[in-house]
Amino acid sequence: MAYPSGLCAVVTGSGSGLGRAFCLELARRNARLVCSDIDEAAANETAALVREMGREATVVVCDVSNSEDVSALAERSVHVLRGVDMVVNNAGVAVSGPFEAVSLEDWRWGVDINLWGVIHGCRAFAPAMKERGRGWILNVASAAGFASLPEMAPYNVSKAGVIALSETLYGELAPHGVGVTVLCPTFFSSRIAGAMRGTEQDLRQRKRLIEQAMKRAKLKAADVARVALDRAEAGELYALPMRDGRLLWRLKRAAPARFHALVAKQQKLLRRLLRLR
């Protein structure tokens, strides 16, 4: 089902990175937008860029880990846009470190934003879409949700939950004319490493590795947003924009036990290299 002219869309985590890229790509597609973020100044910067393109943008501050905030976001968005065609549940954070070393506080922080934020978004926006018989839900997960790389348990668990939720809703909402797509990118340039939490020593090492991987990435946030929106419009459940992500997906599905054995070997090598630095 093709997007309507003047698509009305809400994007969480819109203040920077992929969230901003979603807003700008939607603006190019003539969408009217609600740009939401916990950081009002950052969301205002995104909205200003959208308005420079001649499109409508309204800022709504929202902490996606708070269900009342997300419900208020939905109410405000319906009022401003006179109905919501699409919600992009994009807000996310990263937590890394050995499983037993990551604090429960950091676990809750990561899961509250990455998983509960998406749950809250789907609960707040899906009912009206079902009633109208039309809509799109685009949930941002990660290749980490199926690759399950070591020493990123909170991130992996939260993103795997987003994938499972999206798969469930895809079946539930399809009969009502509502599409669900889950985006699973690998590395691209963003600010997620800057706000990452975890154990101090492992955090420094992990940030360095992520920043190096981001520099090598061929796709930018704008490319990821474009692919995800194209997949959603085509009614596809999975959006895997990167070649390495698609390779990991195929390997995991073809031979899951061998896949994780290989990952474990690579992790041992990585730890040795880090100790030499």
Short mmCIF file of C-alpha atoms in Angstrom, two decimals:
data_model
loop_
_atom_site.label_atom_id
_atom_site.label_comp_id
_atom_site.label_asym_id
_atom_site.label_seq_id
_atom_site.Cartn_x
_atom_site.Cartn_y
_atom_site.Cartn_z
CA MET A 1 0.00 0.00 0.00
CA ALA A 2 1.54 3.28 -1.13
CA TYR A 3 1.97 6.16 1.26
CA PRO A 4 -0.75 8.81 0.88
CA SER A 5 0.09 12.31 -0.27
CA GLY A 6 0.77 14.38 2.82
CA LEU A 7 1.61 11.38 5.01
CA CYS A 8 1.24 12.25 8.71
CA ALA A 9 4.14 10.76 10.68
CA VAL A 10 5.58 10.73 14.19
CA VAL A 11 9.27 10.02 14.79
CA THR A 12 10.72 9.39 18.26
CA GLY A 13 14.37 10.03 19.00
CA SER A 14 14.27 12.62 16.22
CA GLY A 15 16.90 14.96 17.65
CA SER A 16 19.90 13.43 15.89
CA GLY A 17 21.29 10.53 13.90
CA LEU A 18 18.82 8.10 12.40
CA GLY A 19 15.80 9.87 13.90
CA ARG A 20 16.75 13.11 12.19
CA ALA A 21 17.42 11.22 8.97
CA PHE A 22 13.93 9.71 9.13
CA CYS A 23 12.40 13.16 9.55
CA LEU A 24 14.31 14.62 6.61
CA GLU A 25 13.54 11.66 4.34
CA LEU A 26 9.86 11.82 5.28
CA ALA A 27 9.89 15.55 4.57
CA ARG A 28 11.28 14.80 1.09
CA ARG A 29 8.25 12.53 0.65
CA ASN A 30 5.92 15.45 1.48
CA ALA A 31 5.07 14.24 4.99
CA ARG A 32 3.73 16.35 7.83
CA LEU A 33 5.71 15.58 10.96
CA VAL A 34 5.79 15.44 14.71
CA CYS A 35 9.43 15.40 15.76
CA SER A 36 9.70 13.90 19.24
CA ASP A 37 12.71 13.58 21.52
CA ILE A 38 13.56 13.79 25.21
CA ASP A 39 15.99 16.59 24.20
CA GLU A 40 13.78 19.52 23.18
CA ALA A 41 16.63 21.61 21.75
CA ALA A 42 17.76 18.77 19.49
CA ALA A 43 14.20 18.09 18.31
CA ASN A 44 13.79 21.80 17.53
CA GLU A 45 16.94 21.67 15.37
CA THR A 46 15.46 18.79 13.39
CA ALA A 47 12.12 20.55 13.04
CA ALA A 48 13.87 23.67 11.76
CA LEU A 49 15.59 21.62 9.05
CA VAL A 50 12.24 20.14 8.04
CA ARG A 51 10.65 23.58 7.86
CA GLU A 52 13.52 24.82 5.68
CA MET A 53 12.37 22.16 3.21
CA GLY A 54 8.92 23.74 3.23
CA ARG A 55 7.29 21.01 5.29
CA GLU A 56 5.29 21.14 8.50
CA ALA A 57 6.96 20.01 11.74
CA THR A 58 5.80 20.14 15.35
CA VAL A 59 8.02 19.33 18.32
CA VAL A 60 6.71 17.23 21.22
CA VAL A 61 9.04 16.37 24.10
CA CYS A 62 8.68 12.75 25.16
CA ASP A 63 10.48 10.20 27.32
CA VAL A 64 9.56 6.94 25.57
CA SER A 65 10.28 4.90 28.69
CA ASN A 66 7.29 6.61 30.32
CA SER A 67 3.94 5.27 29.08
CA GLU A 68 2.08 8.43 30.09
CA ASP A 69 4.50 10.53 28.06
CA VAL A 70 3.96 8.35 25.00
CA SER A 71 0.18 8.43 25.40
CA ALA A 72 0.38 12.23 25.58
CA LEU A 73 2.57 12.20 22.47
CA ALA A 74 -0.09 10.22 20.60
CA GLU A 75 -2.88 12.54 21.72
CA ARG A 76 -0.94 15.64 20.78
CA SER A 77 0.06 14.16 17.42
CA VAL A 78 -3.53 13.27 16.50
CA HIS A 79 -4.60 16.80 17.41
CA VAL A 80 -1.84 18.47 15.40
CA LEU A 81 -1.86 16.15 12.38
CA ARG A 82 -5.59 15.27 12.50
CA GLY A 83 -4.64 11.61 12.47
CA VAL A 84 -1.40 9.63 12.36
CA ASP A 85 -0.54 7.46 9.35
CA MET A 86 2.91 6.33 10.53
CA VAL A 87 4.88 6.06 13.74
CA VAL A 88 8.63 5.45 13.68
CA ASN A 89 9.65 4.03 17.06
CA ASN A 90 13.29 5.01 16.76
CA ALA A 91 14.52 6.23 20.18
CA GLY A 92 17.31 3.96 21.45
CA VAL A 93 20.44 3.69 23.58
CA ALA A 94 23.33 1.23 23.97
CA VAL A 95 24.64 -0.70 26.97
CA SER A 96 27.70 -2.97 26.84
CA GLY A 97 29.99 -4.98 29.08
CA PRO A 98 30.34 -8.51 30.49
CA PHE A 99 26.95 -9.83 31.60
CA GLU A 100 27.74 -10.04 35.32
CA ALA A 101 29.46 -6.64 35.36
CA VAL A 102 26.61 -4.57 33.90
CA SER A 103 24.58 -2.97 36.68
CA LEU A 104 20.87 -3.65 37.00
CA GLU A 105 20.36 0.11 36.76
CA ASP A 106 21.97 0.12 33.30
CA TRP A 107 19.97 -2.96 32.32
CA ARG A 108 16.71 -1.20 33.22
CA TRP A 109 17.78 1.99 31.45
CA GLY A 110 18.52 0.15 28.21
CA VAL A 111 15.47 -2.09 28.24
CA ASP A 112 13.13 0.73 29.32
CA ILE A 113 14.10 2.85 26.33
CA ASN A 114 14.85 0.27 23.64
CA LEU A 115 12.07 -2.23 24.30
CA TRP A 116 9.48 -0.60 26.54
CA GLY A 117 9.72 2.56 24.45
CA VAL A 118 8.67 0.58 21.38
CA ILE A 119 5.95 -1.26 23.31
CA HIS A 120 4.57 2.06 24.53
CA GLY A 121 4.69 3.49 21.00
CA CYS A 122 2.84 0.55 19.48
CA ARG A 123 0.19 0.56 22.21
CA ALA A 124 -0.36 4.30 21.86
CA PHE A 125 -0.68 4.46 18.07
CA ALA A 126 -1.88 1.05 16.84
CA PRO A 127 -5.52 1.19 18.07
CA ALA A 128 -6.38 4.29 16.04
CA MET A 129 -4.67 2.84 12.98
CA LYS A 130 -6.73 -0.35 13.32
CA GLU A 131 -9.90 1.69 13.60
CA ARG A 132 -9.05 3.69 10.49
CA GLY A 133 -8.03 0.54 8.62
CA ARG A 134 -4.70 2.00 7.53
CA GLY A 135 -1.27 2.78 8.94
CA TRP A 136 2.39 1.92 9.18
CA ILE A 137 4.48 1.08 12.24
CA LEU A 138 8.24 1.14 11.74
CA ASN A 139 10.20 -0.20 14.72
CA VAL A 140 13.95 0.33 14.90
CA ALA A 141 15.79 -2.72 16.21
CA SER A 142 19.31 -3.80 15.23
CA ALA A 143 21.22 -6.71 13.74
CA ALA A 144 22.33 -7.20 17.35
CA GLY A 145 18.83 -8.51 18.00
CA PHE A 146 19.56 -11.68 16.05
CA ALA A 147 23.39 -11.78 16.04
CA SER A 148 23.58 -11.65 19.87
CA LEU A 149 27.23 -10.68 20.02
CA PRO A 150 28.98 -11.24 23.38
CA GLU A 151 29.24 -8.52 26.02
CA MET A 152 26.21 -6.58 24.79
CA ALA A 153 23.47 -8.50 26.60
CA PRO A 154 21.16 -5.58 27.53
CA TYR A 155 21.29 -4.20 23.99
CA ASN A 156 20.88 -7.61 22.36
CA VAL A 157 17.97 -8.59 24.59
CA SER A 158 16.11 -5.32 24.08
CA LYS A 159 16.55 -5.37 20.30
CA ALA A 160 15.59 -9.05 20.07
CA GLY A 161 12.43 -8.10 21.93
CA VAL A 162 11.68 -5.40 19.35
CA ILE A 163 12.07 -7.94 16.56
CA ALA A 164 9.75 -10.43 18.31
CA LEU A 165 7.19 -7.72 19.03
CA SER A 166 7.25 -6.58 15.41
CA GLU A 167 6.83 -10.13 14.12
CA THR A 168 3.86 -10.64 16.45
CA LEU A 169 2.17 -7.37 15.48
CA TYR A 170 2.78 -7.98 11.79
CA GLY A 171 0.40 -10.95 11.99
CA GLU A 172 -2.06 -9.26 14.32
CA LEU A 173 -2.40 -5.98 12.45
CA ALA A 174 -2.21 -7.12 8.81
CA PRO A 175 -5.94 -8.02 8.71
CA HIS A 176 -6.70 -4.45 9.79
CA GLY A 177 -4.67 -2.82 7.01
CA VAL A 178 -1.79 -1.80 9.30
CA GLY A 179 1.75 -2.65 8.20
CA VAL A 180 4.60 -3.40 10.59
CA THR A 181 8.28 -3.28 9.62
CA VAL A 182 11.32 -3.85 11.82
CA LEU A 183 14.61 -2.23 10.86
CA CYS A 184 17.79 -4.18 11.68
CA PRO A 185 20.88 -2.17 10.65
CA THR A 186 24.50 -2.87 11.53
CA PHE A 187 26.93 0.04 11.82
CA PHE A 188 26.47 3.56 10.46
CA SER A 189 27.50 6.97 11.73
CA SER A 190 25.43 8.07 14.75
CA ARG A 191 25.81 9.42 18.28
CA ILE A 192 24.71 6.25 20.04
CA ALA A 193 28.24 5.41 21.24
CA GLY A 194 28.54 8.77 22.97
CA ALA A 195 25.67 7.99 25.36
CA MET A 196 26.56 4.33 25.80
CA ARG A 197 26.60 2.89 29.32
CA GLY A 198 28.57 -0.01 30.72
CA THR A 199 31.60 -0.92 32.83
CA GLU A 200 34.28 1.75 32.58
CA GLN A 201 37.17 -0.22 31.05
CA ASP A 202 35.01 -2.23 28.66
CA LEU A 203 33.08 0.89 27.75
CA ARG A 204 36.18 2.70 26.49
CA GLN A 205 37.19 -0.29 24.40
CA ARG A 206 33.72 -0.88 23.05
CA LYS A 207 33.25 2.77 22.08
CA ARG A 208 36.54 2.72 20.21
CA LEU A 209 35.54 -0.40 18.28
CA ILE A 210 32.09 0.99 17.44
CA GLU A 211 33.52 4.31 16.27
CA GLN A 212 35.99 2.46 14.03
CA ALA A 213 33.17 0.34 12.57
CA MET A 214 31.08 3.47 11.96
CA LYS A 215 33.93 5.10 10.04
CA ARG A 216 34.18 2.05 7.77
CA ALA A 217 30.43 1.91 7.11
CA LYS A 218 29.39 2.51 3.50
CA LEU A 219 25.80 3.51 4.29
CA LYS A 220 24.88 6.70 6.12
CA ALA A 221 21.88 7.36 8.32
CA ALA A 222 20.06 8.91 5.36
CA ASP A 223 20.54 5.70 3.35
CA VAL A 224 19.26 3.56 6.22
CA ALA A 225 16.17 5.74 6.64
CA ARG A 226 15.40 5.63 2.92
CA VAL A 227 15.69 1.84 2.72
CA ALA A 228 13.55 1.37 5.84
CA LEU A 229 10.77 3.63 4.54
CA ASP A 230 10.83 1.89 1.16
CA ARG A 231 10.51 -1.53 2.84
CA ALA A 232 7.67 -0.29 5.02
CA GLU A 233 5.79 1.11 2.03
CA ALA A 234 6.27 -2.24 0.26
CA GLY A 235 4.68 -4.00 3.22
CA GLU A 236 7.80 -5.96 4.13
CA LEU A 237 8.33 -7.16 7.70
CA TYR A 238 12.14 -6.98 7.74
CA ALA A 239 14.40 -4.15 6.61
CA LEU A 240 18.05 -5.22 6.45
CA PRO A 241 19.83 -2.36 4.68
CA MET A 242 23.45 -3.49 5.11
CA ARG A 243 25.14 -6.32 3.23
CA ASP A 244 26.95 -7.58 6.35
CA GLY A 245 23.64 -7.63 8.24
CA ARG A 246 22.00 -9.72 5.52
CA LEU A 247 24.96 -12.14 5.61
CA LEU A 248 24.70 -12.51 9.39
CA TRP A 249 20.95 -13.07 9.05
CA ARG A 250 21.44 -15.89 6.52
CA LEU A 251 24.25 -17.55 8.51
CA LYS A 252 22.26 -17.45 11.73
CA ARG A 253 19.18 -18.96 10.08
CA ALA A 254 21.14 -21.63 8.22
CA ALA A 255 23.32 -22.89 11.09
CA PRO A 256 22.58 -21.16 14.40
CA ALA A 257 24.83 -23.34 16.60
CA ARG A 258 27.81 -23.02 14.27
CA PHE A 259 27.15 -19.30 13.93
CA HIS A 260 27.40 -18.70 17.68
CA ALA A 261 30.45 -20.98 17.99
CA LEU A 262 32.18 -18.83 15.40
CA VAL A 263 31.14 -15.66 17.22
CA ALA A 264 32.60 -17.02 20.48
CA LYS A 265 35.95 -17.74 18.79
CA GLN A 266 36.05 -14.26 17.33
CA GLN A 267 35.28 -12.77 20.75
CA LYS A 268 38.27 -14.58 22.31
CA LEU A 269 40.54 -13.16 19.62
CA LEU A 270 39.09 -9.69 20.10
CA ARG A 271 39.71 -9.80 23.87
CA ARG A 272 43.35 -10.78 23.29
CA LEU A 273 43.85 -7.89 20.88
CA LEU A 274 42.30 -5.42 23.31
CA ARG A 275 44.58 -6.57 26.13
CA LEU A 276 47.59 -5.84 23.93
CA ARG A 277 46.57 -2.20 23.49
#
